[in-house]
Tab-separated table of C-alpha atoms in Angstrom:
chain	number	residue	atom	x	y	z
A	166	UNK	CA	200.466	-68.073	17.636
A	167	UNK	CA	199.029	-65.325	15.445
A	168	UNK	CA	200.058	-61.837	16.534
A	169	UNK	CA	197.712	-58.893	15.956
A	170	UNK	CA	198.332	-55.183	16.487
A	171	UNK	CA	195.322	-52.906	17.019
A	172	UNK	CA	196.013	-49.340	15.846
A	173	UNK	CA	193.287	-46.986	17.037
A	174	UNK	CA	192.364	-43.852	18.936
A	175	UNK	CA	192.621	-44.125	22.748
A	176	UNK	CA	190.842	-47.303	23.813
A	177	UNK	CA	190.032	-45.753	27.181
A	178	UNK	CA	187.690	-43.300	25.427
A	179	UNK	CA	185.511	-45.736	23.475
A	180	UNK	CA	181.900	-46.737	24.155
A	181	UNK	CA	182.506	-50.477	24.661
A	182	UNK	CA	178.906	-51.591	24.115
A	183	UNK	CA	179.004	-50.285	20.532
A	184	UNK	CA	182.666	-50.185	19.545
A	185	UNK	CA	183.554	-52.282	16.496
A	186	UNK	CA	187.294	-52.211	17.199
A	187	UNK	CA	186.669	-53.792	20.589
A	188	UNK	CA	184.497	-56.437	18.911
A	189	UNK	CA	187.402	-57.264	16.594
A	190	UNK	CA	189.838	-57.507	19.496
A	191	UNK	CA	187.467	-59.792	21.409
A	192	UNK	CA	187.091	-62.061	18.377
A	193	UNK	CA	190.860	-62.281	17.859
A	194	UNK	CA	191.490	-62.945	21.545
A	195	UNK	CA	188.869	-65.717	21.535
A	196	UNK	CA	191.046	-67.516	18.953
A	197	UNK	CA	194.058	-67.367	21.200
A	198	UNK	CA	195.769	-64.641	19.186
A	199	UNK	CA	198.324	-62.422	20.916
A	200	UNK	CA	197.017	-58.824	20.985
A	201	UNK	CA	199.100	-55.654	20.954
A	202	UNK	CA	198.008	-52.021	21.029
A	203	UNK	CA	199.292	-48.768	19.575
A	204	UNK	CA	198.160	-45.212	18.934
A	205	UNK	CA	199.530	-42.591	16.569
A	206	UNK	CA	202.234	-41.392	18.966
A	207	UNK	CA	203.579	-44.955	19.383
A	208	UNK	CA	204.390	-45.378	15.679
A	209	UNK	CA	207.717	-44.289	14.226
A	210	UNK	CA	210.193	-44.942	11.435
A	211	UNK	CA	213.866	-45.787	11.906
A	212	UNK	CA	216.298	-46.475	9.058
A	213	UNK	CA	213.572	-47.561	6.664
A	214	UNK	CA	211.770	-49.773	9.171
A	215	UNK	CA	208.315	-49.126	10.633
A	216	UNK	CA	208.455	-49.646	14.394
A	217	UNK	CA	206.201	-48.985	17.374
A	218	UNK	CA	206.094	-49.066	21.128
A	219	UNK	CA	203.541	-51.865	21.358
A	220	UNK	CA	201.683	-52.669	24.564
A	221	UNK	CA	200.248	-56.156	25.202
A	222	UNK	CA	196.461	-55.896	25.207
A	223	UNK	CA	193.818	-57.931	27.033
A	224	UNK	CA	190.150	-57.184	26.349
A	225	UNK	CA	186.915	-58.021	28.160
A	226	UNK	CA	183.269	-57.680	27.153
A	227	UNK	CA	182.561	-55.562	30.230
A	228	UNK	CA	181.050	-52.056	29.914
A	229	UNK	CA	182.972	-50.776	32.931
A	230	UNK	CA	186.297	-52.647	32.601
A	231	UNK	CA	186.997	-53.561	29.001
A	232	UNK	CA	190.785	-53.592	28.642
A	233	UNK	CA	194.181	-53.947	30.271
A	234	UNK	CA	197.544	-52.907	28.854
A	235	UNK	CA	200.970	-54.293	29.657
A	236	UNK	CA	204.362	-52.599	29.523
A	237	UNK	CA	205.378	-51.155	26.155
A	238	UNK	CA	207.949	-53.017	24.091
A	239	UNK	CA	209.741	-51.411	21.152
A	240	UNK	CA	209.344	-53.750	18.159
A	241	UNK	CA	209.320	-53.737	14.349
A	242	UNK	CA	205.734	-53.830	13.117
A	243	UNK	CA	206.760	-56.544	10.675
A	244	UNK	CA	206.912	-58.909	13.665
A	245	UNK	CA	203.098	-58.702	13.730
A	246	UNK	CA	201.170	-61.076	11.502
A	247	UNK	CA	198.334	-58.593	11.084
A	248	UNK	CA	197.630	-54.972	11.973
A	249	UNK	CA	194.094	-53.593	12.168
A	250	UNK	CA	194.200	-49.912	11.191
A	251	UNK	CA	191.214	-48.465	13.062
A	252	UNK	CA	192.261	-44.837	13.497
A	253	UNK	CA	189.277	-42.523	12.968
A	254	UNK	CA	189.292	-39.610	10.503
A	255	UNK	CA	190.120	-36.841	9.786
A	256	UNK	CA	192.336	-38.085	6.995
A	257	UNK	CA	194.891	-35.338	7.487
A	258	UNK	CA	198.583	-35.289	6.630
A	259	UNK	CA	199.475	-37.063	9.889
A	260	UNK	CA	197.106	-39.921	9.009
A	261	UNK	CA	198.632	-40.158	5.538
A	262	UNK	CA	202.151	-40.233	6.973
A	263	UNK	CA	201.083	-43.104	9.242
A	264	UNK	CA	199.763	-45.116	6.292
A	265	UNK	CA	203.044	-44.551	4.452
A	266	UNK	CA	204.933	-45.980	7.411
A	267	UNK	CA	202.538	-48.925	7.577
A	268	UNK	CA	203.319	-49.620	3.924
A	269	UNK	CA	206.887	-50.421	4.968
A	270	UNK	CA	205.578	-52.999	7.442
A	271	UNK	CA	203.415	-54.458	4.673
A	272	UNK	CA	206.473	-54.773	2.451
A	273	UNK	CA	208.092	-56.890	5.183
A	274	UNK	CA	205.100	-59.218	5.409
A	275	UNK	CA	202.620	-57.688	7.884
A	276	UNK	CA	198.994	-57.879	6.696
A	277	UNK	CA	197.487	-54.416	7.225
A	278	UNK	CA	193.683	-54.303	7.284
A	279	UNK	CA	192.674	-52.202	5.455
A	280	UNK	CA	195.671	-51.974	3.104
A	281	UNK	CA	197.580	-48.737	3.569
A	282	UNK	CA	197.578	-47.727	-0.112
A	283	UNK	CA	193.802	-48.215	-0.264
A	284	UNK	CA	193.298	-46.005	2.785
A	285	UNK	CA	195.147	-43.239	0.959
A	286	UNK	CA	193.318	-43.745	-2.318
A	287	UNK	CA	189.745	-44.272	-1.128
A	288	UNK	CA	188.391	-41.016	0.218
A	289	UNK	CA	185.150	-42.081	1.864
A	290	UNK	CA	183.072	-39.463	0.067
A	291	UNK	CA	184.800	-39.510	-3.319
A	292	UNK	CA	184.874	-43.316	-3.532
A	293	UNK	CA	181.118	-43.341	-4.121
A	294	UNK	CA	181.772	-41.517	-7.409
A	295	UNK	CA	183.740	-44.526	-8.686
A	296	UNK	CA	180.344	-46.192	-9.089
A	297	UNK	CA	178.110	-43.588	-10.807
A	298	UNK	CA	175.587	-46.288	-11.670
A	299	UNK	CA	174.969	-46.684	-7.920
A	300	UNK	CA	175.222	-43.075	-6.715
A	301	UNK	CA	172.801	-40.142	-6.766
A	302	UNK	CA	173.580	-37.108	-8.950
A	303	UNK	CA	176.788	-35.751	-7.449
A	304	UNK	CA	179.009	-32.703	-7.852
A	305	UNK	CA	182.434	-32.118	-6.294
A	306	UNK	CA	183.714	-28.588	-6.750
A	307	UNK	CA	185.174	-25.456	-5.201
A	308	UNK	CA	183.000	-23.259	-7.423
A	309	UNK	CA	180.062	-21.514	-5.809
A	310	UNK	CA	178.463	-20.779	-9.214
A	311	UNK	CA	178.577	-24.511	-10.014
A	312	UNK	CA	176.992	-25.309	-6.651
A	313	UNK	CA	174.228	-22.778	-7.375
A	314	UNK	CA	173.617	-24.380	-10.765
A	315	UNK	CA	173.427	-27.831	-9.163
A	316	UNK	CA	170.971	-26.532	-6.565
A	317	UNK	CA	168.844	-24.892	-9.271
A	318	UNK	CA	168.790	-28.176	-11.198
A	319	UNK	CA	167.740	-30.380	-8.280
A	320	UNK	CA	166.010	-27.954	-5.894
A	321	UNK	CA	167.008	-29.880	-2.768
A	322	UNK	CA	170.580	-31.024	-2.107
A	323	UNK	CA	172.955	-32.301	0.558
A	324	UNK	CA	176.326	-30.590	1.008
A	325	UNK	CA	179.289	-32.075	2.876
A	326	UNK	CA	183.038	-31.707	3.264
A	327	UNK	CA	185.317	-34.456	1.976
A	328	UNK	CA	187.224	-35.088	5.192
A	329	UNK	CA	184.708	-35.309	8.055
A	330	UNK	CA	182.875	-38.168	9.760
A	331	UNK	CA	179.882	-38.747	12.022
A	332	UNK	CA	177.642	-36.319	10.151
A	333	UNK	CA	179.862	-33.312	10.843
A	334	UNK	CA	179.236	-30.202	8.702
A	335	UNK	CA	176.528	-31.806	6.550
A	336	UNK	CA	173.922	-29.346	5.289
A	337	UNK	CA	170.596	-29.807	3.546
A	338	UNK	CA	169.947	-26.844	1.257
A	339	UNK	CA	166.803	-25.965	-0.672
A	340	UNK	CA	166.524	-23.486	-3.521
A	341	UNK	CA	164.798	-20.837	-1.390
A	342	UNK	CA	167.166	-21.129	1.587
A	343	UNK	CA	168.278	-17.611	2.604
A	344	UNK	CA	171.565	-19.035	3.921
A	345	UNK	CA	172.693	-20.555	0.617
A	346	UNK	CA	175.502	-18.075	0.110
A	347	UNK	CA	177.056	-18.411	3.535
A	348	UNK	CA	176.776	-22.235	3.453
A	349	UNK	CA	178.595	-22.375	0.121
A	350	UNK	CA	181.220	-19.936	1.372
A	351	UNK	CA	181.732	-21.890	4.591
A	352	UNK	CA	182.051	-25.341	3.021
A	353	UNK	CA	184.335	-24.213	0.194
A	354	UNK	CA	186.214	-21.729	2.396
A	355	UNK	CA	185.415	-19.024	-0.170
A	356	UNK	CA	186.435	-21.207	-3.096
A	357	UNK	CA	189.600	-22.597	-1.514
A	358	UNK	CA	188.374	-26.093	-0.671
A	359	UNK	CA	186.413	-28.848	-2.406
A	360	UNK	CA	182.930	-29.781	-1.225
A	361	UNK	CA	180.515	-32.500	-2.331
A	362	UNK	CA	176.896	-31.906	-3.324
A	363	UNK	CA	174.414	-34.737	-3.826
A	364	UNK	CA	170.752	-34.647	-4.745
A	365	UNK	CA	168.668	-35.002	-1.587
A	366	UNK	CA	167.204	-38.494	-1.229
A	367	UNK	CA	163.802	-38.386	0.545
A	368	UNK	CA	164.155	-42.042	1.581
A	369	UNK	CA	166.508	-40.861	4.322
A	370	UNK	CA	163.366	-40.786	6.471
A	371	UNK	CA	163.540	-44.613	6.479
A	372	UNK	CA	167.209	-44.544	7.425
A	373	UNK	CA	170.744	-44.360	6.093
A	374	UNK	CA	171.698	-48.032	5.799
A	375	UNK	CA	175.171	-49.148	6.836
A	376	UNK	CA	176.007	-52.301	4.881
A	377	UNK	CA	179.153	-54.165	5.936
A	378	UNK	CA	181.362	-55.960	3.419
A	379	UNK	CA	183.913	-58.539	4.600
A	380	UNK	CA	186.442	-59.267	1.868
A	381	UNK	CA	183.797	-58.402	-0.713
A	382	UNK	CA	180.954	-60.414	0.866
A	383	UNK	CA	178.008	-58.482	2.361
A	384	UNK	CA	176.623	-59.168	5.805
A	385	UNK	CA	172.954	-59.984	5.018
A	386	UNK	CA	171.589	-57.352	7.407
A	387	UNK	CA	172.195	-53.615	7.625
A	388	UNK	CA	171.727	-51.026	10.342
A	389	UNK	CA	169.370	-48.322	9.088
A	390	UNK	CA	170.257	-45.150	10.976
A	391	UNK	CA	167.020	-43.186	11.175
A	392	UNK	CA	167.256	-39.414	11.697
A	393	UNK	CA	165.895	-37.945	14.907
A	394	UNK	CA	162.819	-35.718	14.605
A	395	UNK	CA	163.718	-32.452	12.910
A	396	UNK	CA	167.101	-33.783	11.756
A	397	UNK	CA	168.305	-34.627	8.238
A	398	UNK	CA	171.303	-36.729	9.245
A	399	UNK	CA	170.876	-40.334	10.334
A	400	UNK	CA	174.320	-40.680	11.916
A	401	UNK	CA	174.207	-42.270	15.356
A	402	UNK	CA	176.737	-39.682	16.501
A	403	UNK	CA	174.151	-36.915	16.036
A	404	UNK	CA	171.164	-38.675	17.591
A	405	UNK	CA	170.000	-41.089	14.906
A	406	UNK	CA	168.486	-44.409	16.005
A	407	UNK	CA	169.539	-47.764	14.618
A	408	UNK	CA	167.003	-50.176	13.117
A	409	UNK	CA	167.994	-53.541	11.680
A	410	UNK	CA	166.887	-54.359	8.128
A	411	UNK	CA	167.530	-57.228	5.739
A	412	UNK	CA	169.381	-56.306	2.552
A	413	UNK	CA	167.148	-55.641	-0.436
A	414	UNK	CA	167.746	-56.823	-4.001
A	415	UNK	CA	169.017	-53.331	-4.829
A	416	UNK	CA	171.408	-53.464	-1.852
A	417	UNK	CA	172.859	-56.755	-3.088
A	418	UNK	CA	173.177	-55.295	-6.586
A	419	UNK	CA	175.138	-52.323	-5.225
A	420	UNK	CA	177.414	-54.718	-3.329
A	421	UNK	CA	178.031	-56.692	-6.531
A	422	UNK	CA	178.942	-53.490	-8.343
A	423	UNK	CA	181.463	-52.248	-5.802
A	424	UNK	CA	182.932	-55.412	-4.252
A	425	UNK	CA	185.392	-56.462	-6.987
A	426	UNK	CA	187.201	-53.121	-7.031
A	427	UNK	CA	187.283	-52.763	-3.258
A	428	UNK	CA	188.479	-56.341	-2.750
A	429	UNK	CA	191.210	-55.910	-5.353
A	430	UNK	CA	192.423	-52.803	-3.517
A	431	UNK	CA	192.843	-54.739	-0.267
A	432	UNK	CA	189.820	-53.259	1.480
A	433	UNK	CA	188.778	-56.223	3.635
A	434	UNK	CA	186.333	-54.439	5.916
A	435	UNK	CA	184.132	-51.750	4.379
A	436	UNK	CA	180.942	-49.960	5.375
A	437	UNK	CA	178.696	-48.861	2.513
A	438	UNK	CA	176.191	-46.091	3.206
A	439	UNK	CA	173.018	-46.569	1.169
A	440	UNK	CA	169.971	-44.304	1.227
A	441	UNK	CA	166.983	-45.614	-0.697
A	442	UNK	CA	168.436	-46.945	-3.946
A	443	UNK	CA	171.666	-44.965	-3.826
A	444	UNK	CA	175.214	-45.469	-2.585
A	445	UNK	CA	176.317	-42.255	-0.858
A	446	UNK	CA	179.610	-43.148	0.878
A	447	UNK	CA	182.208	-45.922	1.059
A	448	UNK	CA	183.638	-46.089	4.590
A	449	UNK	CA	187.099	-47.652	4.786
A	450	UNK	CA	188.918	-46.136	7.774
A	451	UNK	CA	187.029	-47.418	10.815
A	452	UNK	CA	183.564	-48.700	9.804
A	453	UNK	CA	181.200	-49.344	12.691
A	454	UNK	CA	177.886	-51.083	13.501
A	455	UNK	CA	179.287	-54.564	14.231
A	456	UNK	CA	177.992	-54.729	17.780
A	457	UNK	CA	174.546	-53.363	16.950
A	458	UNK	CA	174.000	-55.923	14.167
A	459	UNK	CA	175.405	-58.740	16.299
A	460	UNK	CA	172.929	-57.908	19.052
A	461	UNK	CA	169.957	-57.626	16.703
A	462	UNK	CA	170.539	-60.806	14.685
A	463	UNK	CA	172.754	-63.051	16.782
A	464	UNK	CA	175.679	-62.611	14.424
A	465	UNK	CA	179.413	-62.626	15.062
A	466	UNK	CA	180.639	-60.252	12.381
A	467	UNK	CA	184.079	-59.757	13.906
A	468	UNK	CA	184.598	-63.531	13.845
A	469	UNK	CA	183.729	-63.503	10.131
A	470	UNK	CA	186.416	-60.873	9.636
A	471	UNK	CA	188.940	-62.959	11.565
A	472	UNK	CA	188.047	-65.928	9.328
A	473	UNK	CA	188.828	-63.784	6.284
A	474	UNK	CA	192.095	-62.613	7.831
A	475	UNK	CA	193.092	-66.222	8.573
A	476	UNK	CA	192.464	-67.104	4.938
A	477	UNK	CA	194.706	-64.241	3.828
A	478	UNK	CA	197.444	-65.243	6.243
A	479	UNK	CA	197.369	-68.900	5.165
A	480	UNK	CA	197.426	-67.875	1.499
């Protein structure tokens, strides 16, 4: 029997009707896999071995009663066939330490999805810059004069930190904005921290598309997250609404550009953010939108991921 460990933030706090990690657990359980659960404080390292206090997990597709946990058992993580790393950002030092411990389990044969080294290497904002042919004009800097020059060049830009999620601390800034100085100071912490600037893409009004890649293959539909009235950000976490759309030719082209590198890195489940014709982010930590797309198009995206995992395990 295949054993799977689900590493995530507290399962009791999720929204089950839209949680992609729960969808993955349901798909694995439907195959008869043995599920186990851990959070950050259950993981530890002893004498060069990654271990955890793992709790047997049972899941249900029930919005009021979606999981049960058994008694914790202290085990080496290498006893698991596969571990789904679904811990949300921020990617702080504690997160990085966890991925370094998971690398030891990988070395003993556990398949970690996504691969621990790739989680460390692929900052979700910076990874878009690996593919300049796909991305909008972009600047990453601590320098406020450079940010002012970029704003003067483009007239309308988006600013964001490199370590946030869910639309947190994203600003739209125009050349005549009286708050330019304080926004630059805040995001760069007075020149002590890097921030990303991208040219504003007006097509955000039609939605920020989340495209899911499974082992390099795109799901043929995306969830376009349309900003609420008066809002620039399309993130569902800040009030955006999700609309299903079929992938365009440009979307498929972007997927072809990025997939080989991501697949080679061991990034089996990735969420690309595409606005208009441009790739803006590459989400690798805990991409979402499985349940929304399943409901809209009768898909079973988590089952597709389990198929890919089975192929990796058999190989």
